[in-house]
Coordinates of N, CA and C in Angstrom, one line a residue:
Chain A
X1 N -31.9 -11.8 10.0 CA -30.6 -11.2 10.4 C -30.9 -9.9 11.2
X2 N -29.8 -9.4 11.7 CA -29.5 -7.9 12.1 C -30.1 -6.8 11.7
X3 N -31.0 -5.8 12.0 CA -30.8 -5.1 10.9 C -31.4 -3.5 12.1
X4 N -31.1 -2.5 11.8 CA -31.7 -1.2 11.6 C -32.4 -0.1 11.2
X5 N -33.3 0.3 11.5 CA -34.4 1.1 10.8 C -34.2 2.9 11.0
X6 N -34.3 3.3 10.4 CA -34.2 4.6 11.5 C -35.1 5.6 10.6
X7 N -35.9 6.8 11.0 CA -36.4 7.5 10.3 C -36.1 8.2 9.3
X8 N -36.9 8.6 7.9 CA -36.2 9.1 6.8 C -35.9 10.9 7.6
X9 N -34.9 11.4 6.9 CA -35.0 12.4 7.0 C -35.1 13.0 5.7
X10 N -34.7 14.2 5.3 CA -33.8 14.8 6.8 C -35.0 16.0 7.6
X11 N -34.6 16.7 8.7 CA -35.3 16.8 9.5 C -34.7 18.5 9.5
X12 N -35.7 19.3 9.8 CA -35.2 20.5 9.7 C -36.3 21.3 11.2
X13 N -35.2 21.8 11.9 CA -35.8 22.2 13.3 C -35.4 23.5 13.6
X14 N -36.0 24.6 14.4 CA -36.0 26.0 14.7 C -34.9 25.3 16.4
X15 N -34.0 26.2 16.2 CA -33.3 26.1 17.5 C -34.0 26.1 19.0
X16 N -33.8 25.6 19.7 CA -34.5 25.4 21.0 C -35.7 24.1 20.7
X17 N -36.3 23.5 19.4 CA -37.0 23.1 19.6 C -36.6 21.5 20.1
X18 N -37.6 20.8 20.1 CA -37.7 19.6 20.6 C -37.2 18.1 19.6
X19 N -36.3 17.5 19.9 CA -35.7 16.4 18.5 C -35.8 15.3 19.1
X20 N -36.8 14.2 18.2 CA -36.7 13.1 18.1 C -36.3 12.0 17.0
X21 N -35.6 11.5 17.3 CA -35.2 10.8 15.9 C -35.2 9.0 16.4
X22 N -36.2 8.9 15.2 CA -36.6 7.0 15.3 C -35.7 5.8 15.2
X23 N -35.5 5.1 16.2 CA -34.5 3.7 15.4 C -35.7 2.7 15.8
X24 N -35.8 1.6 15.0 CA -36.4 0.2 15.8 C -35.1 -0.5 15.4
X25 N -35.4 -1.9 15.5 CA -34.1 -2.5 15.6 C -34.7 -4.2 15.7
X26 N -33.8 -4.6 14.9 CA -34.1 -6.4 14.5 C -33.1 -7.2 15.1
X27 N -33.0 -7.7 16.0 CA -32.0 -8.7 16.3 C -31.9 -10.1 16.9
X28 N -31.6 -11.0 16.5 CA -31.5 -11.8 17.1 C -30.8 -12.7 18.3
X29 N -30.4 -11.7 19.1 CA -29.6 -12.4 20.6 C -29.9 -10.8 21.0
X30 N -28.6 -10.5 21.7 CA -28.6 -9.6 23.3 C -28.4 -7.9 22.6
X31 N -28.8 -7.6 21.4 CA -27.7 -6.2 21.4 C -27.4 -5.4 22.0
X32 N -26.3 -4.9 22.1 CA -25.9 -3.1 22.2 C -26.2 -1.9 21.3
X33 N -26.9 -0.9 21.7 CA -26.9 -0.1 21.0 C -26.8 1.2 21.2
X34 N -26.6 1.4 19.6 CA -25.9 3.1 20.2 C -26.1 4.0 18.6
X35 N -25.9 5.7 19.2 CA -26.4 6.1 18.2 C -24.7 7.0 17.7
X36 N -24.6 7.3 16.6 CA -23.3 8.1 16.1 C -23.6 9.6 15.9
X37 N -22.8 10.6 15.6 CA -23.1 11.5 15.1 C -21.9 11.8 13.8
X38 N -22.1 12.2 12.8 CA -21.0 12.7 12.0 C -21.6 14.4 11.2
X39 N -20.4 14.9 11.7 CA -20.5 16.9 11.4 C -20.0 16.6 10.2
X40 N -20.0 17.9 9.0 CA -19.7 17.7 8.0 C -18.4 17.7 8.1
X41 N -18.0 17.1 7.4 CA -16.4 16.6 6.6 C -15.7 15.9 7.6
X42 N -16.3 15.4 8.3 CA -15.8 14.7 9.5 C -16.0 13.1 9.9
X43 N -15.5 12.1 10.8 CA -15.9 10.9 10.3 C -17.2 11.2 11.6
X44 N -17.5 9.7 12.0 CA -18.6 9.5 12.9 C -17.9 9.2 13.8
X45 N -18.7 9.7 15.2 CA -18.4 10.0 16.1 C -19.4 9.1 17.4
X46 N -18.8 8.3 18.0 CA -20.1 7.6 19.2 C -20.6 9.2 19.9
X47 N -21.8 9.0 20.0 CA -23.1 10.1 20.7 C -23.1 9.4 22.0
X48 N -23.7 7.9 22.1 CA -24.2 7.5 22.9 C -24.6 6.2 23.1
X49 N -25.0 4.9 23.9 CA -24.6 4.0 24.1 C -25.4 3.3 25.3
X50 N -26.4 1.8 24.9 CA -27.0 1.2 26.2 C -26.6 -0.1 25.6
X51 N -26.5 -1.0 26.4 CA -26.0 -2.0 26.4 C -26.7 -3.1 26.7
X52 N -27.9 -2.5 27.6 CA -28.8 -3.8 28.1 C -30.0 -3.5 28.2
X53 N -31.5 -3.8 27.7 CA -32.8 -3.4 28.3 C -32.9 -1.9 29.1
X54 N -33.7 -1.0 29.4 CA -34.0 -0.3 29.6 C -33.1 0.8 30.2
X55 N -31.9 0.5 29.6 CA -30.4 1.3 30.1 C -30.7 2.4 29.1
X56 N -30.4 3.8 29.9 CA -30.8 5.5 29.3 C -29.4 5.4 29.1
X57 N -28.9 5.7 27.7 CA -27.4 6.3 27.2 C -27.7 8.2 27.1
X58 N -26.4 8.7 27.7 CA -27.1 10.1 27.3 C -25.8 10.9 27.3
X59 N -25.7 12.1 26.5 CA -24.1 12.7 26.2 C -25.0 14.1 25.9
X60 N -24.1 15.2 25.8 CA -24.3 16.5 25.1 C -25.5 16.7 25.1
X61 N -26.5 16.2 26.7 CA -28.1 16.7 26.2 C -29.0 15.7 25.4
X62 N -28.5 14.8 24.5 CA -29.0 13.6 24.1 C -29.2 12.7 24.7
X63 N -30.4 12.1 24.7 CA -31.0 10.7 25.6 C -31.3 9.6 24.8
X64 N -30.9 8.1 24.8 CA -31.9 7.2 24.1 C -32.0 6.1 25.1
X65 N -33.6 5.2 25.4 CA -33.6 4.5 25.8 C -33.9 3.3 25.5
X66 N -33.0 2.0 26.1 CA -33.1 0.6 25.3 C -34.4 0.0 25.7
X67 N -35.2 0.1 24.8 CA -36.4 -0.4 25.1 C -36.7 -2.0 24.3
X68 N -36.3 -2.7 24.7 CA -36.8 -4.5 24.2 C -37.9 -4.1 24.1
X69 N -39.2 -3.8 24.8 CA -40.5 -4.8 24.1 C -40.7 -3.8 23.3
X70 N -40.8 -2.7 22.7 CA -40.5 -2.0 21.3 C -39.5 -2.0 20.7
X71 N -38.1 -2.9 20.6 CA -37.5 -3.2 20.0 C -36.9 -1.2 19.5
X72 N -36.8 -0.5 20.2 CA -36.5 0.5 19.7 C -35.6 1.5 20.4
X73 N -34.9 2.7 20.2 CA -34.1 3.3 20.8 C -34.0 4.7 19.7
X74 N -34.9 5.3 20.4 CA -35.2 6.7 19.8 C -34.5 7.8 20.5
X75 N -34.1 8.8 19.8 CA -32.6 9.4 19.9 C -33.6 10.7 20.6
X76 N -33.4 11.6 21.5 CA -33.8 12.8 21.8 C -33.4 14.1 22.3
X77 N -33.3 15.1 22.1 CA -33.3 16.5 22.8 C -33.9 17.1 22.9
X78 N -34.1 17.9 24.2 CA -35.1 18.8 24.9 C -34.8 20.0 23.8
X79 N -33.5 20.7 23.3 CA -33.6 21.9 22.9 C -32.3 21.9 21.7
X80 N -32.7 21.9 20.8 CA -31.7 21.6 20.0 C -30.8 22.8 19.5
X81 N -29.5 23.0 19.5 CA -28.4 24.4 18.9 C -28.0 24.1 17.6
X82 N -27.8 25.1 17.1 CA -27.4 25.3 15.2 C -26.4 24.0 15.4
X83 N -25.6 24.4 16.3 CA -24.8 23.0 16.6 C -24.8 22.0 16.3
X84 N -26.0 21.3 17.0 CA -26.3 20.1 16.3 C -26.6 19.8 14.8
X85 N -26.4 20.6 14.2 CA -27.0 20.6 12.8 C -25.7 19.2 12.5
X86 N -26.1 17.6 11.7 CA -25.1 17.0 11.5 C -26.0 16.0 11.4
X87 N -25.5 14.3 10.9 CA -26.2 13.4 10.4 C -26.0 12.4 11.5
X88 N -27.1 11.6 12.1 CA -27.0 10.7 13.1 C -27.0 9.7 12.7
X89 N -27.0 8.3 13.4 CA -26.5 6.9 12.8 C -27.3 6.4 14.0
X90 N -28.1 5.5 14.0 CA -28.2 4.2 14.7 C -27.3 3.0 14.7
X91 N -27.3 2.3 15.5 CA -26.4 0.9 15.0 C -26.8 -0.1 16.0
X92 N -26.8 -1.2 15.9 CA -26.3 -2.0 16.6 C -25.2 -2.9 16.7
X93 N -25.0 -3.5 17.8 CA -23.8 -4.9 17.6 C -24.5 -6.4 18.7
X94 N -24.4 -7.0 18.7 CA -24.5 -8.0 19.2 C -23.5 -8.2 20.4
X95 N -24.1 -8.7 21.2 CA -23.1 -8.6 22.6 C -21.7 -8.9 22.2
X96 N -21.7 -10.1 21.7 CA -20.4 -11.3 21.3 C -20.1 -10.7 20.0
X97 N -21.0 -9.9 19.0 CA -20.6 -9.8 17.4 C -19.5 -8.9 17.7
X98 N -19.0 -8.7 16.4 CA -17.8 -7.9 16.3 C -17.9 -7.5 14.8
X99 N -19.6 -6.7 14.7 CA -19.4 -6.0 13.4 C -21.1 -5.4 13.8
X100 N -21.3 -3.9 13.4 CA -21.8 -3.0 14.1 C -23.2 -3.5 12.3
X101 N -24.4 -2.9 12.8 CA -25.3 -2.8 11.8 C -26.1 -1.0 11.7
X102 N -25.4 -0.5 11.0 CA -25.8 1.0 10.9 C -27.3 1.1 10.2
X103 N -27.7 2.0 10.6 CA -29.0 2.9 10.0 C -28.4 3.4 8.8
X104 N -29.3 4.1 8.0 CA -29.3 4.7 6.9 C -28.7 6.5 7.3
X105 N -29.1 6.6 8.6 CA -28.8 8.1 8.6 C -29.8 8.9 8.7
X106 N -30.4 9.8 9.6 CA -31.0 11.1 9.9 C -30.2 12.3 9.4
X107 N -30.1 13.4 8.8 CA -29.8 14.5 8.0 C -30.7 15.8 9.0
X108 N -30.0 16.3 10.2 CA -30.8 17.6 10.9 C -30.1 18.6 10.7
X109 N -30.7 19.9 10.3 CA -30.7 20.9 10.3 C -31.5 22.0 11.4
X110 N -30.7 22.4 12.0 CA -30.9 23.4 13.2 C -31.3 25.0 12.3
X111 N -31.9 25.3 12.5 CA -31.8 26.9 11.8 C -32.2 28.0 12.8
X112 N -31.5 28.9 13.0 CA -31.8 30.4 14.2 C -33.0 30.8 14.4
Chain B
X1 N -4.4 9.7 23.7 CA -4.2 8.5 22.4 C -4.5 9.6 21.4
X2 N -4.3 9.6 20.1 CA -4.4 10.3 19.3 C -5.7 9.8 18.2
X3 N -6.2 8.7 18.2 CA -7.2 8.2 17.7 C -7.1 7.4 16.4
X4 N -8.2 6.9 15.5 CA -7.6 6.3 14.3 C -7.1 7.4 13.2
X5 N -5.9 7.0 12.8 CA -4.8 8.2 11.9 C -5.2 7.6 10.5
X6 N -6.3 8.3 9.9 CA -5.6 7.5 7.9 C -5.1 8.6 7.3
X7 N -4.5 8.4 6.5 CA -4.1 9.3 5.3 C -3.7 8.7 4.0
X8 N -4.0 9.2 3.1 CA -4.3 11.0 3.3 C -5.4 11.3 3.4
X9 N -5.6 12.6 4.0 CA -7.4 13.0 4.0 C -7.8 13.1 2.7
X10 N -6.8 13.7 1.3 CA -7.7 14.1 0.6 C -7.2 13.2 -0.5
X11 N -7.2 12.5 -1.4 CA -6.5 11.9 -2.6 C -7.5 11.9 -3.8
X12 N -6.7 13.1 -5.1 CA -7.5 13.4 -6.5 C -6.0 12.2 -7.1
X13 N -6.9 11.5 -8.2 CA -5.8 10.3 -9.0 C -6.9 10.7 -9.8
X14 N -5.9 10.4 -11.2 CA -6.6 9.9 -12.5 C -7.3 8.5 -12.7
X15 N -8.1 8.5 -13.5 CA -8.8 6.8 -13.7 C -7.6 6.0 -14.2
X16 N -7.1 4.6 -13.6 CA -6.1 3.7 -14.1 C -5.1 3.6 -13.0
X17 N -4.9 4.6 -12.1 CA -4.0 4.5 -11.2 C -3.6 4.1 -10.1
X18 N -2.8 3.3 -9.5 CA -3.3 2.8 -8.0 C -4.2 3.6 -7.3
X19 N -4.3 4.0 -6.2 CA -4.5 4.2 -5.2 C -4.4 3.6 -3.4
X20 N -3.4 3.9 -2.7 CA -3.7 3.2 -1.7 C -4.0 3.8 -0.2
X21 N -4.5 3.9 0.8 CA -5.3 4.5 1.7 C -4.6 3.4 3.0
X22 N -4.2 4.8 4.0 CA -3.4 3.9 5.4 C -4.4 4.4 6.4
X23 N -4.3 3.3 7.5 CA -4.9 3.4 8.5 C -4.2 3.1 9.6
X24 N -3.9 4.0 10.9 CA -2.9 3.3 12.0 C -4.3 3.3 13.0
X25 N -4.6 2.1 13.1 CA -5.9 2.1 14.8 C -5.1 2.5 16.0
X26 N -6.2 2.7 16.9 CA -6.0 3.1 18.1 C -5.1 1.8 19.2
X27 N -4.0 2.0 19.5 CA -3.3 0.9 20.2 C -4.1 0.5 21.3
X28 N -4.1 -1.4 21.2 CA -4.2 -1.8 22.1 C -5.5 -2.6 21.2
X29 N -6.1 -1.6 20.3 CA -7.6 -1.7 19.8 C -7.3 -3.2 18.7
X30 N -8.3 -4.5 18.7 CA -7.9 -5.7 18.2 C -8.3 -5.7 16.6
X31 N -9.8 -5.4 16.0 CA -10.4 -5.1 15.3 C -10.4 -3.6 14.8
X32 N -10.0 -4.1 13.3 CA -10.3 -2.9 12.4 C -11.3 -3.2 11.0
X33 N -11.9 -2.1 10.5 CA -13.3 -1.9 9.9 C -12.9 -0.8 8.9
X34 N -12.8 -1.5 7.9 CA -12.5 -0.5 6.1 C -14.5 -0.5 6.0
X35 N -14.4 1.1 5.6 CA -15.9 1.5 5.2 C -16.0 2.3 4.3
X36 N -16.9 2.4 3.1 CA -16.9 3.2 2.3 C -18.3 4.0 2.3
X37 N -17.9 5.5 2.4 CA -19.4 6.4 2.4 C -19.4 6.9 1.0
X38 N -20.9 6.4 0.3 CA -21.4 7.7 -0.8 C -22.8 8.2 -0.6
X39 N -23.3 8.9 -1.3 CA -24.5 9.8 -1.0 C -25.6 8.7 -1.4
X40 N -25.2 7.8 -2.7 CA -25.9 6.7 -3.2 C -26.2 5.7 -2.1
X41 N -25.2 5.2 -1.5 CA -25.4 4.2 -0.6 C -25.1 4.3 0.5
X42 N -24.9 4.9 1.0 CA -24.5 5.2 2.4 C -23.5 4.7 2.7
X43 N -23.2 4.1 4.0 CA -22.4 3.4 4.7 C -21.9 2.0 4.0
X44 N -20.8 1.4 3.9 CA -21.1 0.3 3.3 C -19.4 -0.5 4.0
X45 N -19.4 -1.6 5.1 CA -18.6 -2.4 5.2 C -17.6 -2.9 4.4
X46 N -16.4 -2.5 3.9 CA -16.0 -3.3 3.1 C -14.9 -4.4 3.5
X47 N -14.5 -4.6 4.6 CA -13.8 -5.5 5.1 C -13.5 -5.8 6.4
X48 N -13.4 -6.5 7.3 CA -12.5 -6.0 8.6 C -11.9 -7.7 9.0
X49 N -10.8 -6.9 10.2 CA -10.2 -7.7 10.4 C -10.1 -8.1 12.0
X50 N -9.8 -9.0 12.2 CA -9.4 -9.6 13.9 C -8.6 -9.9 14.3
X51 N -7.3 -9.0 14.9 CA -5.8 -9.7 15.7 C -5.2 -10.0 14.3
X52 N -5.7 -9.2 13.4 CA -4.9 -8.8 11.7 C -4.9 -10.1 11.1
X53 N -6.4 -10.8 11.5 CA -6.4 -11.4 10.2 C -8.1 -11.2 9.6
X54 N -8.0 -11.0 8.2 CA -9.4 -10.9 7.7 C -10.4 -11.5 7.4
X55 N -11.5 -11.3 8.5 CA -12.3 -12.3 8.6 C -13.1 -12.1 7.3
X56 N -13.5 -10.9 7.3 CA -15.1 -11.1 6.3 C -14.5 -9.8 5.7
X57 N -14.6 -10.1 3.8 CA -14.1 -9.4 3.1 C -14.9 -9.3 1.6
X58 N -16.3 -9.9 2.1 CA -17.7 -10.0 1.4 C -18.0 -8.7 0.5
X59 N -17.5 -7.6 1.5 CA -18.3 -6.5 1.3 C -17.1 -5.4 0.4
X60 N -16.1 -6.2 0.0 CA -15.2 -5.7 -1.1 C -15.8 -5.8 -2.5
X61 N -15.9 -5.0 -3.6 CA -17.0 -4.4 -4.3 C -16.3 -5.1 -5.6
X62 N -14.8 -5.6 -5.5 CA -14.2 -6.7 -7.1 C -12.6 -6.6 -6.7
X63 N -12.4 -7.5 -7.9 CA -11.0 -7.5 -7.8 C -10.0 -6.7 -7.5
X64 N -10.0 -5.5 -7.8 CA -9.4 -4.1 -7.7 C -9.0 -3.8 -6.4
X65 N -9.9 -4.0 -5.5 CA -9.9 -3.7 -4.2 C -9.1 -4.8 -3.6
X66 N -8.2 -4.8 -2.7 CA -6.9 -5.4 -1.5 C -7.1 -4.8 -0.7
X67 N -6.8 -5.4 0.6 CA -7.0 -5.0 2.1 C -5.6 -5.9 2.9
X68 N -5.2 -5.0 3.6 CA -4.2 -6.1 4.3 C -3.5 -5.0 5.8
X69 N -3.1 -6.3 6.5 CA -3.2 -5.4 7.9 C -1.7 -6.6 8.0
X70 N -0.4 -5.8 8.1 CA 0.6 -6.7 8.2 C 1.2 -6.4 9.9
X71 N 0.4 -6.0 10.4 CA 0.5 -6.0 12.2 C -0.4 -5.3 12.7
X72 N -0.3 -5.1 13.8 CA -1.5 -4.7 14.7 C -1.9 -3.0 14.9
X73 N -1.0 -2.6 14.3 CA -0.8 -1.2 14.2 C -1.0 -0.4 12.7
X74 N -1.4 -0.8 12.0 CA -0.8 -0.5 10.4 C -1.8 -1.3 9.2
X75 N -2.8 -0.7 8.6 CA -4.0 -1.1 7.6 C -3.8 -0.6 6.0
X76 N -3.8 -1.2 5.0 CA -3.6 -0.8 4.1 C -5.0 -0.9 3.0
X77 N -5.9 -0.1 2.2 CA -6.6 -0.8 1.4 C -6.0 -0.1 0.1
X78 N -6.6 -0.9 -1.0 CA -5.1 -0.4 -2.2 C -6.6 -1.0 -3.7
X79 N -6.6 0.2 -4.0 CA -7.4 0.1 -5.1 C -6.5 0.3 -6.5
X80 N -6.3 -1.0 -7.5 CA -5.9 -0.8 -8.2 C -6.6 -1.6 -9.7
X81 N -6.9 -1.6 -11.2 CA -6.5 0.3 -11.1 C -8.0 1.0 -10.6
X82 N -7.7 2.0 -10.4 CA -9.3 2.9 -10.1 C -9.8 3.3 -11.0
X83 N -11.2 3.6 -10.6 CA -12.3 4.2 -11.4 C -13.0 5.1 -11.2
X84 N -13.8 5.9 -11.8 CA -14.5 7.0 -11.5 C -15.8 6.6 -10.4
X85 N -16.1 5.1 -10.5 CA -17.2 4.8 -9.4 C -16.4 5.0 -8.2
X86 N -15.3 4.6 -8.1 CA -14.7 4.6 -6.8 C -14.4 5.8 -5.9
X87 N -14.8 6.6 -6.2 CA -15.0 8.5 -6.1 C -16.1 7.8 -4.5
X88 N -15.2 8.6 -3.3 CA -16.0 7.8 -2.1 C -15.2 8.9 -1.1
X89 N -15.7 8.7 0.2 CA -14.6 9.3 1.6 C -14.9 7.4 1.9
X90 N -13.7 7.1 2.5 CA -13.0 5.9 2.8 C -13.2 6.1 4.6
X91 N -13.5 5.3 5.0 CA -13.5 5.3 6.8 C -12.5 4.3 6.9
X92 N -11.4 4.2 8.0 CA -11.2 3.0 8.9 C -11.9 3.6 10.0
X93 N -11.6 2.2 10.7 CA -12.4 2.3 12.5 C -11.8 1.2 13.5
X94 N -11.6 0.7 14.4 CA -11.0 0.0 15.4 C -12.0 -0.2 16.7
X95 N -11.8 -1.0 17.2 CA -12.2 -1.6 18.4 C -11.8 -2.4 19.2
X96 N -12.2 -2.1 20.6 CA -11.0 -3.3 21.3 C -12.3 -4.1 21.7
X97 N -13.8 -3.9 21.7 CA -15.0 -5.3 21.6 C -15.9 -4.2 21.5
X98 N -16.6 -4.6 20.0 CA -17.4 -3.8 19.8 C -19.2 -3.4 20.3
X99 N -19.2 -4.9 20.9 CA -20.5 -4.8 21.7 C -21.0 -4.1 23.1
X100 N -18.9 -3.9 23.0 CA -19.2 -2.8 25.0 C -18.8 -1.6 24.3
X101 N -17.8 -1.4 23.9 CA -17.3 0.0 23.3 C -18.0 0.3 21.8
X102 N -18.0 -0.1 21.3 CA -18.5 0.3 19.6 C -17.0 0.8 18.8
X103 N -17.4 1.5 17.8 CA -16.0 1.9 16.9 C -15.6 3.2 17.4
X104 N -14.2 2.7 17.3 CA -13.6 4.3 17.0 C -13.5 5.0 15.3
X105 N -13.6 5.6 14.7 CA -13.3 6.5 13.6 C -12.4 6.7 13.2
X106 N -11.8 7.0 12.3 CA -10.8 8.4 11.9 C -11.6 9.2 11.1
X107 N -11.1 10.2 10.6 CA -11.4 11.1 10.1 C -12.0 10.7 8.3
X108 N -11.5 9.8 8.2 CA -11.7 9.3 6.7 C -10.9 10.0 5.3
X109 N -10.6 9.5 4.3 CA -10.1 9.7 2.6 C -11.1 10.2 2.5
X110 N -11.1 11.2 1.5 CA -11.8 11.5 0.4 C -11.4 11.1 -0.8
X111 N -11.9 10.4 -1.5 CA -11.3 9.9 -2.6 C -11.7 10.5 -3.9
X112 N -11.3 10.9 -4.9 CA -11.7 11.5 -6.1 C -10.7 10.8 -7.7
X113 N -11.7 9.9 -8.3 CA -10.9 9.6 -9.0 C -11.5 10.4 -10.8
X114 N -10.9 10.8 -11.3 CA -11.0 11.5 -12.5 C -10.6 11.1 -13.6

């Protein structure tokens, strides 16, 4: 079946520095994928979004690219703000599905 | 649009007592998605529905738990009676096809049962 991997965290980074965060990804037909963000006390929020092979989703400075023959879509920023301090989500859906397969969650902390 | 509306954000109930949790999706949006978050298990599906009818409702955790969407506007889940496991933030979410757009959110329940 479906499924999502994403790296444990949580992840603790000095502002400005460099963020990567891991998804691979199991699926069996076309997926879409995309990554969430949720701030504290807040719900989740779409980040960002490719839909087909090597399509770059990118919002607020964040990049991920749909990579098929790695099966993966690794989430990134050049320079990260206290800001971003908040929990990311992988997911996928299936072109035709109509039910999303989340990650476990990345936990980043930005510190000054 | 004002996005997915639930309330209430915050609901403390004693153990034994209903509970019920609303959701209005984003108009227009066909599919909606009952989720429950805890620290133990993360994210966890518990129902959703298509043009308000419920397809897959697998991921409802017992009897206690109801779900029902009596139009296209308007989502009910209704925990009765509650428990102290049931202590959760509650998500709805909506979509009008979730493999081009993905979900929309609300802000989610906090649930606290005591």
């Amino acid at each position: 079946g479906d499924s999502v991997t994403q790296m444990e965290g949580p992840v603790t980074l000095s502002e400005e520095a460099f963020l990567t965060i891991n998804c691979t990804y199991t699926a069996t037909g076309y997926p879409s994928l995309f990554w969430y963000v949720q701030y504290p006390g807040e719900g989740l929020q779409l980040l960002l979004k490719a839909t087909k092979a090597d399509d770059k989703g990118s919002n607020k400075g964040f990049e991920a690219t749909y990579r098929k023959e790695t099966t993966s879509f690794h989430l990134e920023k050049g320079s990260v703000q206290v800001s971003d301090s908040a929990v990311y989500f992988c997911a996928l859906s299936e072109w035709t599905g109509n039910q999303f397969y989340f990650g476990t969650g990345t936990s980043l902390t930005v510190i000054p | 649009d004002a996005g997915v509306i639930q309330s209430p954000r915050h609901e403390v109930t004693e153990m034994g007592q209903e509970v019920t949790l609303r959701c209005k999706p984003i108009s227009g949006h066909n599919s909606l998605f009952w989720y429950r978050q805890t620290m133990m298990r993360g994210l966890e599906l518990l129902i959703y529905f298509n043009n308000n009818v419920p397809i897959d409702d697998s991921g409802m955790p017992e009897d206690r738990f109801s779900a029902k969407m009596p139009n296209a506007s308007f989502s009910t889940l209704k925990i009765q009676p509650s428990e102290p496991r049931d202590s959760a933030v509650y998500f709805c979410a909506s979509s009008f096809s979730v493999g081009t757009y993905g979900y929309t959110f609300g802000s989610g329940t906090r649930l606290t049962v005591v």
